[in-house]
Amino acid sequence: MMKKSNLIEARRRKVNPKIRHIVDLSFQIVNRIHEILKAKGLKQKDLALRLGKKESEISRWMRGTYNFSLNKLMAIEDVLGEPIITVCQSEVPHGPLSV
């Protein structure tokens, strides 16, 4: 879990609610990745090796402000063998959407 500081929390409360929501979700994603790594006895370096990335790039991702693409999240899920995000579905009254 990422540590919270009073100064950061005070500044966070002053941020636009939409931006705050995005940042909150980013921190939740990072916290989930940290949880999986810890549970599997892995480090960020191990994640970097599994993804074929530099450790410095993974470190940037794990600061909590990185905008993860779905492709990156799927790649991380694949190499860790665990889901990172869950999409909640509600019933659609007129059937599924088609694209």
Tab-separated table of N, CA and C in Angstrom:
chain	number	residue	atom	x	y	z
A	1	MET	N	0.834	-1.180	0.000
A	1	MET	CA	0.000	0.000	0.000
A	1	MET	C	0.879	1.243	0.000
A	2	MET	N	0.476	2.206	-0.778
A	2	MET	CA	1.233	3.450	-0.813
A	2	MET	C	0.913	4.253	0.437
A	3	LYS	N	1.921	4.901	0.992
A	3	LYS	CA	1.753	5.703	2.200
A	3	LYS	C	1.063	7.019	1.859
A	4	LYS	N	0.198	7.475	2.754
A	4	LYS	CA	-0.484	8.755	2.563
A	4	LYS	C	0.154	9.775	3.483
A	5	SER	N	0.360	10.976	2.959
A	5	SER	CA	0.875	12.045	3.802
A	5	SER	C	-0.214	13.104	3.956
A	6	ASN	N	-0.191	13.790	5.079
A	6	ASN	CA	-1.202	14.819	5.339
A	6	ASN	C	-1.128	15.938	4.312
A	7	LEU	N	0.076	16.330	3.917
A	7	LEU	CA	0.244	17.392	2.932
A	7	LEU	C	-0.356	16.987	1.586
A	8	ILE	N	-0.052	15.782	1.166
A	8	ILE	CA	-0.586	15.303	-0.118
A	8	ILE	C	-2.105	15.194	-0.045
A	9	GLU	N	-2.618	14.685	1.047
A	9	GLU	CA	-4.067	14.561	1.201
A	9	GLU	C	-4.751	15.930	1.179
A	10	ALA	N	-4.148	16.934	1.801
A	10	ALA	CA	-4.720	18.291	1.809
A	10	ALA	C	-4.750	18.854	0.394
A	11	ARG	N	-3.685	18.638	-0.345
A	11	ARG	CA	-3.643	19.117	-1.735
A	11	ARG	C	-4.628	18.346	-2.602
A	12	ARG	N	-4.751	17.053	-2.360
A	12	ARG	CA	-5.647	16.215	-3.148
A	12	ARG	C	-7.091	16.697	-3.030
A	13	ARG	N	-7.476	17.149	-1.836
A	13	ARG	CA	-8.843	17.620	-1.628
A	13	ARG	C	-9.148	18.883	-2.429
A	14	LYS	N	-8.120	19.639	-2.810
A	14	LYS	CA	-8.319	20.877	-3.563
A	14	LYS	C	-8.382	20.648	-5.078
A	15	VAL	N	-8.099	19.446	-5.508
A	15	VAL	CA	-8.047	19.138	-6.935
A	15	VAL	C	-9.463	18.936	-7.482
A	16	ASN	N	-9.639	19.259	-8.752
A	16	ASN	CA	-10.899	19.041	-9.448
A	16	ASN	C	-11.375	17.598	-9.192
A	17	PRO	N	-12.660	17.406	-8.846
A	17	PRO	CA	-13.164	16.070	-8.516
A	17	PRO	C	-12.939	15.024	-9.614
A	18	LYS	N	-13.047	15.419	-10.870
A	18	LYS	CA	-12.834	14.458	-11.962
A	18	LYS	C	-11.376	13.999	-11.994
A	19	ILE	N	-10.480	14.936	-11.841
A	19	ILE	CA	-9.056	14.593	-11.838
A	19	ILE	C	-8.735	13.762	-10.598
A	20	ARG	N	-9.308	14.132	-9.466
A	20	ARG	CA	-9.092	13.377	-8.225
A	20	ARG	C	-9.542	11.930	-8.402
A	21	HIS	N	-10.678	11.737	-9.081
A	21	HIS	CA	-11.193	10.377	-9.315
A	21	HIS	C	-10.207	9.568	-10.167
A	22	ILE	N	-9.670	10.185	-11.201
A	22	ILE	CA	-8.690	9.512	-12.059
A	22	ILE	C	-7.451	9.128	-11.250
A	23	VAL	N	-6.960	10.060	-10.453
A	23	VAL	CA	-5.778	9.789	-9.630
A	23	VAL	C	-6.077	8.691	-8.615
A	24	ASP	N	-7.257	8.743	-7.997
A	24	ASP	CA	-7.638	7.699	-7.036
A	24	ASP	C	-7.650	6.326	-7.696
A	25	LEU	N	-8.205	6.245	-8.896
A	25	LEU	CA	-8.237	4.969	-9.610
A	25	LEU	C	-6.823	4.498	-9.954
A	26	SER	N	-5.966	5.427	-10.343
A	26	SER	CA	-4.576	5.068	-10.646
A	26	SER	C	-3.887	4.489	-9.419
A	27	PHE	N	-4.102	5.104	-8.258
A	27	PHE	CA	-3.503	4.586	-7.022
A	27	PHE	C	-4.081	3.215	-6.669
A	28	GLN	N	-5.365	3.008	-6.919
A	28	GLN	CA	-5.963	1.699	-6.654
A	28	GLN	C	-5.327	0.623	-7.530
A	29	ILE	N	-5.070	0.951	-8.791
A	29	ILE	CA	-4.424	0.007	-9.703
A	29	ILE	C	-3.024	-0.322	-9.204
A	30	VAL	N	-2.263	0.703	-8.844
A	30	VAL	CA	-0.901	0.496	-8.342
A	30	VAL	C	-0.926	-0.336	-7.063
A	31	ASN	N	-1.857	-0.031	-6.160
A	31	ASN	CA	-1.956	-0.801	-4.920
A	31	ASN	C	-2.271	-2.267	-5.208
A	32	ARG	N	-3.135	-2.515	-6.185
A	32	ARG	CA	-3.479	-3.898	-6.555
A	32	ARG	C	-2.246	-4.618	-7.102
A	33	ILE	N	-1.484	-3.961	-7.947
A	33	ILE	CA	-0.273	-4.577	-8.491
A	33	ILE	C	0.704	-4.877	-7.358
A	34	HIS	N	0.864	-3.935	-6.431
A	34	HIS	CA	1.733	-4.162	-5.268
A	34	HIS	C	1.262	-5.376	-4.454
A	35	GLU	N	-0.047	-5.480	-4.247
A	35	GLU	CA	-0.602	-6.615	-3.493
A	35	GLU	C	-0.256	-7.942	-4.164
A	36	ILE	N	-0.430	-7.999	-5.482
A	36	ILE	CA	-0.145	-9.231	-6.218
A	36	ILE	C	1.340	-9.570	-6.128
A	37	LEU	N	2.191	-8.561	-6.351
A	37	LEU	CA	3.629	-8.795	-6.275
A	37	LEU	C	4.010	-9.335	-4.895
A	38	LYS	N	3.497	-8.703	-3.851
A	38	LYS	CA	3.822	-9.121	-2.486
A	38	LYS	C	3.351	-10.550	-2.223
A	39	ALA	N	2.119	-10.850	-2.633
A	39	ALA	CA	1.555	-12.188	-2.418
A	39	ALA	C	2.365	-13.270	-3.125
A	40	LYS	N	2.954	-12.923	-4.244
A	40	LYS	CA	3.742	-13.885	-5.019
A	40	LYS	C	5.229	-13.831	-4.690
A	41	GLY	N	5.595	-12.964	-3.736
A	41	GLY	CA	6.998	-12.842	-3.357
A	41	GLY	C	7.859	-12.237	-4.453
A	42	LEU	N	7.254	-11.345	-5.241
A	42	LEU	CA	7.957	-10.719	-6.357
A	42	LEU	C	8.250	-9.252	-6.071
A	43	LYS	N	9.184	-8.702	-6.795
A	43	LYS	CA	9.553	-7.287	-6.722
A	43	LYS	C	9.242	-6.637	-8.065
A	44	GLN	N	9.331	-5.304	-8.092
A	44	GLN	CA	9.126	-4.582	-9.353
A	44	GLN	C	10.123	-5.043	-10.412
A	45	LYS	N	11.319	-5.383	-9.977
A	45	LYS	CA	12.345	-5.875	-10.904
A	45	LYS	C	11.864	-7.149	-11.601
A	46	ASP	N	11.196	-8.033	-10.865
A	46	ASP	CA	10.668	-9.264	-11.444
A	46	ASP	C	9.582	-8.958	-12.473
A	47	LEU	N	8.734	-7.983	-12.155
A	47	LEU	CA	7.694	-7.583	-13.095
A	47	LEU	C	8.325	-7.030	-14.364
A	48	ALA	N	9.363	-6.215	-14.212
A	48	ALA	CA	10.069	-5.655	-15.365
A	48	ALA	C	10.632	-6.779	-16.239
A	49	LEU	N	11.260	-7.758	-15.618
A	49	LEU	CA	11.823	-8.875	-16.386
A	49	LEU	C	10.742	-9.641	-17.133
A	50	ARG	N	9.644	-9.909	-16.466
A	50	ARG	CA	8.549	-10.659	-17.086
A	50	ARG	C	7.905	-9.899	-18.245
A	51	LEU	N	7.904	-8.576	-18.151
A	51	LEU	CA	7.299	-7.757	-19.209
A	51	LEU	C	8.300	-7.343	-20.284
A	52	GLY	N	9.583	-7.627	-20.039
A	52	GLY	CA	10.614	-7.208	-20.989
A	52	GLY	C	10.809	-5.701	-20.985
A	53	LYS	N	10.646	-5.100	-19.809
A	53	LYS	CA	10.786	-3.648	-19.645
A	53	LYS	C	11.950	-3.342	-18.717
A	54	LYS	N	12.384	-2.086	-18.736
A	54	LYS	CA	13.409	-1.647	-17.790
A	54	LYS	C	12.745	-1.421	-16.439
A	55	GLU	N	13.504	-1.671	-15.384
A	55	GLU	CA	12.985	-1.470	-14.040
A	55	GLU	C	12.580	-0.014	-13.814
A	56	SER	N	13.301	0.921	-14.438
A	56	SER	CA	12.975	2.343	-14.275
A	56	SER	C	11.591	2.667	-14.855
A	57	GLU	N	11.223	1.985	-15.934
A	57	GLU	CA	9.892	2.215	-16.528
A	57	GLU	C	8.799	1.707	-15.589
A	58	ILE	N	9.011	0.536	-15.014
A	58	ILE	CA	8.033	-0.009	-14.057
A	58	ILE	C	7.930	0.910	-12.848
A	59	SER	N	9.052	1.443	-12.403
A	59	SER	CA	9.055	2.370	-11.277
A	59	SER	C	8.192	3.596	-11.576
A	60	ARG	N	8.284	4.120	-12.800
A	60	ARG	CA	7.440	5.268	-13.195
A	60	ARG	C	5.964	4.882	-13.152
A	61	TRP	N	5.650	3.687	-13.624
A	61	TRP	CA	4.259	3.225	-13.611
A	61	TRP	C	3.727	3.153	-12.187
A	62	MET	N	4.586	2.735	-11.266
A	62	MET	CA	4.147	2.415	-9.915
A	62	MET	C	4.110	3.624	-8.977
A	63	ARG	N	4.316	4.810	-9.499
A	63	ARG	CA	4.238	6.020	-8.665
A	63	ARG	C	2.794	6.437	-8.400
A	64	GLY	N	1.859	5.901	-9.175
A	64	GLY	CA	0.449	6.206	-8.937
A	64	GLY	C	-0.123	7.276	-9.829
A	65	THR	N	0.688	7.860	-10.686
A	65	THR	CA	0.185	8.914	-11.573
A	65	THR	C	0.243	8.501	-13.034
A	66	TYR	N	0.649	7.272	-13.298
A	66	TYR	CA	0.759	6.785	-14.671
A	66	TYR	C	-0.630	6.453	-15.209
A	67	ASN	N	-0.893	6.794	-16.465
A	67	ASN	CA	-2.173	6.501	-17.098
A	67	ASN	C	-2.053	5.165	-17.830
A	68	PHE	N	-2.431	4.076	-17.149
A	68	PHE	CA	-2.324	2.741	-17.732
A	68	PHE	C	-3.288	2.568	-18.896
A	69	SER	N	-2.787	2.017	-19.989
A	69	SER	CA	-3.666	1.649	-21.096
A	69	SER	C	-4.237	0.267	-20.791
A	70	LEU	N	-5.319	-0.078	-21.442
A	70	LEU	CA	-5.880	-1.416	-21.259
A	70	LEU	C	-4.875	-2.479	-21.702
A	71	ASN	N	-4.123	-2.196	-22.768
A	71	ASN	CA	-3.118	-3.160	-23.234
A	71	ASN	C	-2.062	-3.423	-22.163
A	72	LYS	N	-1.599	-2.367	-21.495
A	72	LYS	CA	-0.592	-2.546	-20.434
A	72	LYS	C	-1.176	-3.323	-19.266
A	73	LEU	N	-2.408	-2.983	-18.878
A	73	LEU	CA	-3.042	-3.705	-17.776
A	73	LEU	C	-3.212	-5.182	-18.105
A	74	MET	N	-3.613	-5.473	-19.322
A	74	MET	CA	-3.773	-6.868	-19.737
A	74	MET	C	-2.432	-7.597	-19.736
A	75	ALA	N	-1.377	-6.928	-20.174
A	75	ALA	CA	-0.046	-7.541	-20.175
A	75	ALA	C	0.407	-7.840	-18.750
A	76	ILE	N	0.151	-6.912	-17.834
A	76	ILE	CA	0.528	-7.120	-16.435
A	76	ILE	C	-0.280	-8.273	-15.844
A	77	GLU	N	-1.578	-8.290	-16.124
A	77	GLU	CA	-2.414	-9.399	-15.654
A	77	GLU	C	-1.902	-10.736	-16.189
A	78	ASP	N	-1.528	-10.767	-17.448
A	78	ASP	CA	-1.034	-12.006	-18.066
A	78	ASP	C	0.223	-12.523	-17.383
A	79	VAL	N	1.201	-11.629	-17.132
A	79	VAL	CA	2.463	-12.094	-16.553
A	79	VAL	C	2.336	-12.405	-15.063
A	80	LEU	N	1.380	-11.769	-14.384
A	80	LEU	CA	1.200	-12.038	-12.958
A	80	LEU	C	0.159	-13.119	-12.699
A	81	GLY	N	-0.662	-13.412	-13.700
A	81	GLY	CA	-1.671	-14.456	-13.543
A	81	GLY	C	-2.784	-14.099	-12.579
A	82	GLU	N	-3.023	-12.811	-12.423
A	82	GLU	CA	-4.063	-12.323	-11.502
A	82	GLU	C	-4.771	-11.129	-12.138
A	83	PRO	N	-6.081	-10.979	-11.866
A	83	PRO	CA	-6.780	-9.790	-12.366
A	83	PRO	C	-6.359	-8.543	-11.594
A	84	ILE	N	-6.308	-7.435	-12.297
A	84	ILE	CA	-5.973	-6.159	-11.663
A	84	ILE	C	-7.228	-5.315	-11.488
A	85	ILE	N	-8.034	-5.252	-12.528
A	85	ILE	CA	-9.265	-4.471	-12.430
A	85	ILE	C	-10.459	-5.391	-12.700
A	86	THR	N	-11.591	-5.004	-12.144
A	86	THR	CA	-12.832	-5.720	-12.371
A	86	THR	C	-13.845	-4.727	-12.910
A	87	VAL	N	-14.515	-5.114	-13.949
A	87	VAL	CA	-15.529	-4.246	-14.532
A	87	VAL	C	-16.883	-4.726	-14.033
A	88	CYS	N	-17.632	-3.818	-13.435
A	88	CYS	CA	-18.967	-4.139	-12.942
A	88	CYS	C	-19.957	-3.987	-14.086
A	89	GLN	N	-20.782	-4.973	-14.233
A	89	GLN	CA	-21.785	-4.906	-15.295
A	89	GLN	C	-23.163	-4.835	-14.663
A	90	SER	N	-23.987	-3.968	-15.227
A	90	SER	CA	-25.372	-3.930	-14.786
A	90	SER	C	-26.218	-4.458	-15.926
A	91	GLU	N	-27.399	-4.889	-15.600
A	91	GLU	CA	-28.267	-5.398	-16.650
A	91	GLU	C	-28.676	-4.269	-17.570
A	92	VAL	N	-28.600	-4.551	-18.838
A	92	VAL	CA	-29.027	-3.573	-19.834
A	92	VAL	C	-30.456	-3.962	-20.236
A	93	PRO	N	-31.420	-3.059	-20.018
A	93	PRO	CA	-32.824	-3.416	-20.243
A	93	PRO	C	-33.149	-3.802	-21.680
A	94	HIS	N	-32.384	-3.342	-22.654
A	94	HIS	CA	-32.693	-3.610	-24.054
A	94	HIS	C	-31.689	-4.552	-24.693
A	95	GLY	N	-31.017	-5.334	-23.907
A	95	GLY	CA	-30.056	-6.290	-24.428
A	95	GLY	C	-28.680	-5.687	-24.556
A	96	PRO	N	-27.704	-6.503	-24.965
A	96	PRO	CA	-26.306	-6.020	-25.031
A	96	PRO	C	-26.113	-4.990	-26.127
A	97	LEU	N	-25.132	-4.164	-25.934
A	97	LEU	CA	-24.771	-3.191	-26.947
A	97	LEU	C	-24.018	-3.876	-28.061
A	98	SER	N	-24.208	-3.430	-29.267
A	98	SER	CA	-23.427	-3.990	-30.366
A	98	SER	C	-22.522	-2.886	-30.887
A	99	VAL	N	-21.338	-3.283	-31.295
A	99	VAL	CA	-20.380	-2.312	-31.833
A	99	VAL	C	-19.975	-2.689	-33.223
